Coordinates of N, CA and C and ligand atoms in Angstrom, one line a residue:
X995 N 6.1 1.5 -26.6 CA 4.7 1.6 -26.3 C 4.2 0.4 -25.5
X996 N 3.1 0.6 -24.8 CA 2.5 -0.5 -24.0 C 1.2 -0.8 -24.7
X997 N 0.8 -2.1 -24.8 CA -0.5 -2.3 -25.4 C -1.6 -1.9 -24.5
X998 N -2.8 -1.8 -25.1 CA -3.9 -1.2 -24.3 C -4.3 -2.0 -23.1
X999 N -4.3 -3.3 -23.2 CA -4.6 -4.1 -22.1 C -3.7 -4.0 -20.9
X1000 N -2.4 -4.0 -21.2 CA -1.4 -3.8 -20.1 C -1.5 -2.4 -19.6
X1001 N -1.6 -1.4 -20.4 CA -1.7 0.0 -20.0 C -2.9 0.2 -19.1
X1002 N -4.0 -0.5 -19.4 CA -5.2 -0.3 -18.6 C -5.0 -0.8 -17.1
X1003 N -4.3 -2.0 -17.1 CA -4.1 -2.6 -15.7 C -3.0 -1.8 -15.0
X1004 N -2.1 -1.3 -15.7 CA -1.0 -0.4 -15.0 C -1.7 0.8 -14.4
X1005 N -2.6 1.4 -15.2 CA -3.3 2.6 -14.7 C -4.1 2.3 -13.5
X1006 N -4.8 1.1 -13.5 CA -5.6 0.7 -12.4 C -4.7 0.4 -11.1
X1007 N -3.5 -0.1 -11.4 CA -2.6 -0.4 -10.3 C -2.2 1.0 -9.7
X1008 N -1.8 1.9 -10.5 CA -1.4 3.2 -10.1 C -2.5 3.8 -9.2
X1009 N -3.7 3.7 -9.7 CA -4.9 4.2 -8.9 C -5.0 3.5 -7.5
X1010 N -4.8 2.2 -7.5 CA -4.9 1.5 -6.3 C -3.8 1.9 -5.3
X1011 N -2.6 2.2 -5.9 CA -1.5 2.7 -5.0 C -1.8 4.1 -4.4
X1012 N -2.4 4.9 -5.2 CA -2.8 6.2 -4.7 C -3.9 6.0 -3.6
X1013 N -4.8 5.1 -3.8 CA -5.8 4.8 -2.8 C -5.2 4.3 -1.5
X1014 N -4.2 3.4 -1.7 CA -3.5 2.9 -0.5 C -2.8 4.0 0.3
X1015 N -2.2 5.0 -0.5 CA -1.6 6.1 0.2 C -2.6 6.9 1.0
X1016 N -3.8 7.1 0.4 CA -4.9 7.9 1.0 C -5.4 7.2 2.2
X1017 N -5.5 5.8 2.1 CA -5.9 5.0 3.2 C -5.0 5.1 4.4
X1018 N -3.7 5.1 4.1 CA -2.7 5.2 5.2 C -2.7 6.6 5.8
X1019 N -3.0 7.6 5.0 CA -3.1 9.0 5.5 C -4.3 9.1 6.5
X1020 N -5.4 8.5 6.1 CA -6.6 8.5 6.9 C -6.3 7.8 8.2
X1021 N -5.5 6.8 8.1 CA -5.1 6.0 9.3 C -4.2 6.8 10.2
X1022 N -3.3 7.6 9.6 CA -2.4 8.5 10.4 C -3.3 9.4 11.2
X1023 N -4.3 10.0 10.6 CA -5.2 10.9 11.3 C -5.8 10.3 12.5
X1024 N -6.3 9.0 12.2 CA -7.0 8.3 13.3 C -6.0 8.1 14.5
X1025 N -4.8 7.7 14.2 CA -3.8 7.4 15.2 C -3.4 8.7 16.0
X1026 N -3.3 9.8 15.2 CA -3.0 11.1 15.9 C -4.0 11.5 16.9
X1027 N -5.3 11.3 16.5 CA -6.4 11.7 17.4 C -6.4 10.7 18.6
X1028 N -6.0 9.5 18.4 CA -5.9 8.5 19.5 C -4.7 8.7 20.4
X1029 N -3.9 9.7 20.0 CA -2.6 10.0 20.7 C -1.6 8.8 20.6
X1030 N -1.6 8.1 19.5 CA -0.7 7.0 19.3 C 0.3 7.5 18.3
X1031 N 1.3 8.2 18.8 CA 2.2 8.9 17.8 C 3.1 8.0 17.1
X1032 N 3.5 6.9 17.7 CA 4.3 5.9 17.0 C 3.6 5.3 15.8
X1033 N 2.4 4.9 16.0 CA 1.5 4.3 15.0 C 1.3 5.4 13.9
X1034 N 1.1 6.6 14.3 CA 0.9 7.7 13.3 C 2.1 7.9 12.5
X1035 N 3.3 7.8 13.1 CA 4.5 8.0 12.3 C 4.7 6.8 11.3
X1036 N 4.4 5.7 11.7 CA 4.4 4.5 10.9 C 3.5 4.7 9.7
X1037 N 2.2 5.1 10.0 CA 1.2 5.3 8.9 C 1.7 6.3 7.9
X1038 N 2.3 7.4 8.4 CA 2.8 8.5 7.5 C 3.9 7.9 6.6
X1039 N 4.7 7.1 7.2 CA 5.8 6.5 6.3 C 5.2 5.5 5.3
X1040 N 4.2 4.8 5.7 CA 3.5 3.9 4.7 C 2.8 4.8 3.6
X1041 N 2.3 5.9 4.0 CA 1.7 6.8 3.0 C 2.7 7.2 2.0
X1042 N 3.9 7.6 2.4 CA 4.9 8.1 1.5 C 5.3 6.9 0.6
X1043 N 5.4 5.7 1.2 CA 5.8 4.6 0.3 C 4.8 4.3 -0.8
X1044 N 3.5 4.3 -0.4 CA 2.5 4.0 -1.4 C 2.4 5.1 -2.5
X1045 N 2.6 6.3 -2.0 CA 2.7 7.4 -3.0 C 3.8 7.2 -4.0
X1046 N 5.0 6.7 -3.4 CA 6.1 6.4 -4.2 C 5.9 5.3 -5.2
X1047 N 5.1 4.3 -4.8 CA 4.7 3.2 -5.7 C 3.9 3.7 -6.9
X1048 N 2.9 4.6 -6.5 CA 2.1 5.1 -7.6 C 2.9 5.9 -8.6
X1049 N 3.9 6.7 -8.1 CA 4.7 7.5 -9.0 C 5.7 6.7 -9.8
X1050 N 6.1 5.6 -9.2 CA 7.0 4.6 -10.0 C 6.2 4.2 -11.3
X1051 N 4.9 3.8 -11.1 CA 4.1 3.4 -12.2 C 3.9 4.5 -13.2
X1052 N 3.6 5.7 -12.6 CA 3.3 6.9 -13.4 C 4.5 7.2 -14.3
X1053 N 5.7 7.1 -13.7 CA 7.0 7.4 -14.5 C 7.2 6.3 -15.5
X1054 N 6.9 5.0 -15.2 CA 7.2 3.9 -16.1 C 6.3 4.0 -17.3
X1055 N 5.0 4.4 -17.1 CA 4.1 4.6 -18.2 C 4.6 5.6 -19.2
X1056 N 5.1 6.7 -18.6 CA 5.7 7.8 -19.5 C 7.0 7.3 -20.2
X1057 N 7.8 6.6 -19.5 CA 9.1 6.1 -20.1 C 8.8 5.2 -21.3
X1058 N 7.6 4.5 -21.3 CA 7.2 3.6 -22.4 C 6.5 4.4 -23.5
X1059 N 6.4 5.7 -23.3 CA 5.8 6.5 -24.4 C 4.3 6.6 -24.3
X1060 N 3.7 6.3 -23.2 CA 2.2 6.4 -23.1 C 1.8 7.5 -22.1
X1061 N 0.5 7.7 -22.0 CA 0.0 8.7 -21.2 C -0.8 8.0 -20.1
X1062 N -0.8 8.6 -18.8 CA -1.5 8.0 -17.7 C -3.0 8.5 -17.8
X1063 N -3.9 7.6 -17.2 CA -5.3 8.0 -17.0 C -5.5 8.1 -15.5
X1064 N -5.9 9.3 -15.1 CA -6.1 9.5 -13.7 C -7.6 9.3 -13.4
X1065 N -7.9 8.2 -12.6 CA -9.3 7.9 -12.3 C -9.6 8.4 -10.8
X1066 N -10.9 8.5 -10.5 CA -11.2 8.9 -9.1 C -10.6 7.9 -8.1
X1067 N -10.2 8.5 -6.9 CA -9.6 7.7 -5.9 C -10.7 7.3 -4.9
X1068 N -10.9 6.0 -4.6 CA -11.9 5.6 -3.7 C -11.7 6.1 -2.3
X1069 N -12.8 6.5 -1.7 CA -12.8 7.1 -0.3 C -12.3 6.0 0.7
X1070 N -11.3 6.4 1.5 CA -10.8 5.4 2.5 C -11.7 5.4 3.8
X1071 N -11.6 4.4 4.7 CA -12.4 4.5 5.9 C -11.9 5.8 6.7
X1072 N -12.7 6.3 7.6 CA -12.3 7.4 8.4 C -11.9 7.1 9.8
X1073 N -12.4 5.9 10.3 CA -12.1 5.6 11.6 C -12.1 4.0 11.8
X1074 N -11.5 3.6 12.9 CA -11.5 2.1 13.1 C -11.8 1.9 14.6
X1075 N -12.3 0.7 14.9 CA -12.7 0.4 16.3 C -11.5 0.3 17.3
X1076 N -10.4 -0.1 16.7 CA -9.2 -0.2 17.6 C -7.9 -0.2 16.7
X1077 N -6.7 0.0 17.3 CA -5.5 -0.1 16.5 C -5.4 -1.4 15.8
X1078 N -5.8 -2.5 16.5 CA -5.7 -3.8 15.8 C -6.6 -3.9 14.6
X1079 N -7.8 -3.4 14.7 CA -8.7 -3.4 13.5 C -8.1 -2.6 12.4
X1080 N -7.5 -1.5 12.7 CA -6.9 -0.6 11.7 C -5.8 -1.3 11.0
X1081 N -4.9 -2.0 11.8 CA -3.7 -2.6 11.2 C -4.2 -3.9 10.4
X1082 N -5.2 -4.6 10.9 CA -5.7 -5.7 10.1 C -6.3 -5.3 8.8
X1083 N -6.9 -4.1 8.8 CA -7.4 -3.5 7.6 C -6.3 -3.3 6.6
X1084 N -5.2 -2.7 7.1 CA -4.0 -2.5 6.3 C -3.5 -3.8 5.7
X1085 N -3.5 -4.8 6.5 CA -3.0 -6.1 6.1 C -3.9 -6.6 4.9
X1086 N -5.2 -6.5 5.0 CA -6.1 -6.9 3.9 C -5.8 -6.0 2.6
X1087 N -5.5 -4.8 2.9 CA -5.2 -3.9 1.7 C -3.9 -4.3 1.0
X1088 N -2.9 -4.7 1.8 CA -1.7 -5.2 1.2 C -1.9 -6.5 0.5
X1089 N -2.7 -7.4 1.0 CA -3.0 -8.6 0.3 C -3.7 -8.4 -1.0
X1090 N -4.6 -7.4 -1.0 CA -5.3 -7.1 -2.2 C -4.3 -6.5 -3.2
X1091 N -3.4 -5.7 -2.7 CA -2.3 -5.1 -3.6 C -1.5 -6.2 -4.2
X1092 N -1.1 -7.2 -3.4 CA -0.3 -8.3 -3.9 C -1.0 -9.1 -5.0
X1093 N -2.3 -9.3 -4.7 CA -3.1 -10.1 -5.7 C -3.2 -9.3 -7.0
X1094 N -3.3 -8.0 -6.9 CA -3.4 -7.2 -8.2 C -2.1 -7.2 -8.9
X1095 N -1.0 -7.1 -8.2 CA 0.3 -7.2 -8.8 C 0.5 -8.5 -9.5
X1096 N 0.1 -9.6 -8.9 CA 0.3 -10.9 -9.5 C -0.5 -11.0 -10.8
X1097 N -1.7 -10.5 -10.7 CA -2.6 -10.5 -11.9 C -2.0 -9.7 -13.0
X1098 N -1.3 -8.5 -12.6 CA -0.7 -7.7 -13.6 C 0.5 -8.4 -14.3
X1099 N 1.2 -9.2 -13.5 CA 2.4 -9.9 -14.0 C 1.8 -11.0 -15.0
X1100 N 0.7 -11.6 -14.6 CA 0.1 -12.6 -15.5 C -0.2 -12.0 -16.9
X1101 N -0.8 -10.8 -16.8 CA -1.3 -10.2 -18.0 C -0.1 -9.7 -18.9
X1102 N 0.9 -9.2 -18.2 CA 2.1 -8.7 -18.9 C 2.8 -9.9 -19.6
X1103 N 2.9 -11.0 -19.0 CA 3.5 -12.2 -19.6 C 2.6 -12.7 -20.7
X1104 N 1.3 -12.8 -20.5 CA 0.4 -13.3 -21.6 C 0.5 -12.4 -22.8
X1105 N 0.8 -11.1 -22.6 CA 0.9 -10.1 -23.7 C 2.4 -10.1 -24.2
X1106 N 3.2 -10.9 -23.7 CA 4.7 -10.9 -24.1 C 5.3 -9.5 -23.9
X1107 N 4.9 -8.8 -22.8 CA 5.5 -7.5 -22.5 C 6.5 -7.7 -21.4
X1108 N 7.7 -8.1 -21.8 CA 8.8 -8.4 -20.9 C 9.3 -7.2 -20.1
X1109 N 9.2 -6.1 -20.7 CA 9.7 -4.8 -20.0 C 8.8 -4.6 -18.8
X1110 N 7.5 -4.7 -19.0 CA 6.6 -4.5 -17.9 C 6.7 -5.6 -16.8
X1111 N 6.9 -6.8 -17.3 CA 7.1 -7.9 -16.4 C 8.3 -7.7 -15.5
X1112 N 9.4 -7.2 -16.2 CA 10.7 -6.9 -15.4 C 10.5 -5.8 -14.4
X1113 N 9.7 -4.8 -14.9 CA 9.4 -3.6 -14.0 C 8.7 -4.1 -12.8
X1114 N 7.8 -5.0 -12.9 CA 6.9 -5.4 -11.8 C 7.6 -6.3 -10.8
X1115 N 8.8 -6.9 -11.1 CA 9.5 -7.7 -10.2 C 9.8 -7.0 -8.9
X1116 N 10.1 -5.8 -9.0 CA 10.4 -5.0 -7.7 C 9.1 -4.9 -6.9
X1117 N 8.0 -4.8 -7.5 CA 6.7 -4.7 -6.7 C 6.4 -6.1 -6.1
X1118 N 6.7 -7.2 -6.8 CA 6.4 -8.5 -6.2 C 7.2 -8.7 -5.0
X1119 N 8.5 -8.3 -5.0 CA 9.4 -8.4 -3.8 C 8.9 -7.5 -2.7
X1120 N 8.6 -6.3 -3.1 CA 8.2 -5.3 -2.1 C 6.9 -5.7 -1.3
X1121 N 6.0 -6.3 -2.1 CA 4.7 -6.8 -1.4 C 5.0 -7.9 -0.4
X1122 N 6.0 -8.7 -0.6 CA 6.3 -9.8 0.3 C 6.8 -9.1 1.6
X1123 N 7.7 -8.1 1.5 CA 8.1 -7.4 2.7 C 7.0 -6.6 3.4
X1124 N 6.1 -6.0 2.6 CA 5.1 -5.2 3.2 C 4.1 -6.1 4.0
X1125 N 3.7 -7.2 3.3 CA 2.8 -8.1 4.0 C 3.4 -8.6 5.3
X1126 N 4.7 -8.9 5.3 CA 5.3 -9.4 6.5 C 5.4 -8.3 7.6
X1127 N 5.7 -7.1 7.2 CA 5.8 -6.0 8.2 C 4.5 -5.8 8.9
X1128 N 3.4 -5.7 8.1 CA 2.1 -5.4 8.7 C 1.7 -6.6 9.5
X1129 N 1.9 -7.8 9.0 CA 1.5 -9.0 9.8 C 2.2 -9.1 11.1
X1130 N 3.4 -8.6 11.2 CA 4.2 -8.7 12.5 C 3.5 -7.7 13.5
X1131 N 3.0 -6.5 13.0 CA 2.4 -5.6 13.9 C 1.0 -6.2 14.4
X1132 N 0.3 -6.9 13.5 CA -0.9 -7.5 13.9 C -0.6 -8.5 15.0
X1133 N 0.4 -9.3 14.8 CA 0.8 -10.3 15.8 C 1.1 -9.7 17.2
X1134 N 1.8 -8.6 17.1 CA 2.2 -7.9 18.4 C 0.9 -7.4 19.1
X1135 N 0.0 -6.8 18.3 CA -1.2 -6.3 18.9 C -2.1 -7.4 19.5
X1136 N -2.1 -8.5 18.8 CA -2.9 -9.7 19.3 C -2.3 -10.1 20.6
X1137 N -1.0 -10.1 20.7 CA -0.3 -10.6 21.9 C -0.6 -9.6 23.1
X1138 N -0.6 -8.3 22.9 CA -0.8 -7.4 24.0 C -2.3 -7.3 24.4
X1139 N -3.2 -7.7 23.4 CA -4.6 -7.7 23.8 C -5.1 -6.4 24.3
X1140 N -5.7 -6.4 25.5 CA -6.3 -5.1 26.1 C -5.3 -4.4 27.0
X1141 N -4.1 -4.9 27.0 CA -3.1 -4.4 27.9 C -2.6 -3.0 27.4
X1142 N -2.9 -1.9 28.2 CA -2.6 -0.6 27.7 C -1.1 -0.3 27.7
X1143 N -0.4 -0.9 28.7 CA 1.1 -0.7 28.7 C 1.7 -1.4 27.5
X1144 N 1.1 -2.6 27.1 CA 1.6 -3.3 25.9 C 1.4 -2.5 24.7
X1145 N 0.3 -1.8 24.6 CA 0.0 -0.9 23.4 C 1.0 0.2 23.4
X1146 N 1.3 0.8 24.6 CA 2.2 1.9 24.7 C 3.6 1.4 24.2
X1147 N 4.0 0.2 24.5 CA 5.3 -0.3 24.1 C 5.3 -0.5 22.5
X1148 N 4.2 -1.1 22.0 CA 4.2 -1.2 20.5 C 4.3 0.1 19.8
X1149 N 3.6 1.1 20.4 CA 3.6 2.4 19.9 C 5.0 3.0 19.9
X1150 N 5.6 2.8 21.0 CA 7.0 3.3 21.2 C 7.9 2.7 20.1
X1151 N 7.8 1.4 19.9 CA 8.6 0.6 18.9 C 8.4 1.2 17.5
X1152 N 7.1 1.4 17.2 CA 6.8 1.9 15.8 C 7.4 3.3 15.6
X1153 N 7.4 4.1 16.7 CA 7.9 5.5 16.5 C 9.4 5.5 16.3
Ligands
FEO855 FE1 2.1 -0.4 -2.8 FE2 1.7 -1.7 -0.2 O1 1.1 -1.6 -1.9

């Protein structure tokens, strides 16, 4: 079993992961409409990853003999001013996810829940990779600036 405090934050984290998935799906739609198919493909793959993160937590809660609590998923943005703004938005979302995971680790340790702490290690590592991946796209977009051909090349790379 998981104690109530840890269970509550795990449920909140699962909800945040579903929200991140929803956010990336909204972003995919934005990129598709902008005819940036490489960005759209990247956003779809991020959507799948985030959904996978949520389900990992969902399964873990059950493995520990508890029940999940499904809360409403916050509405994501529908559009962005540019691909750079969209990807920067993702970067902030990833930073927020990392902060939440760190907080969850602190709570699991304070509650002496070593199984949850161990489970969360994968997320800690994954967030380092995710932040780095998104930050590298932000850097590329900053480099190309208003150059349409540069944007075309970044889109092709992501595809
Ligand atoms: Fe699952 Fe990218 O946070």
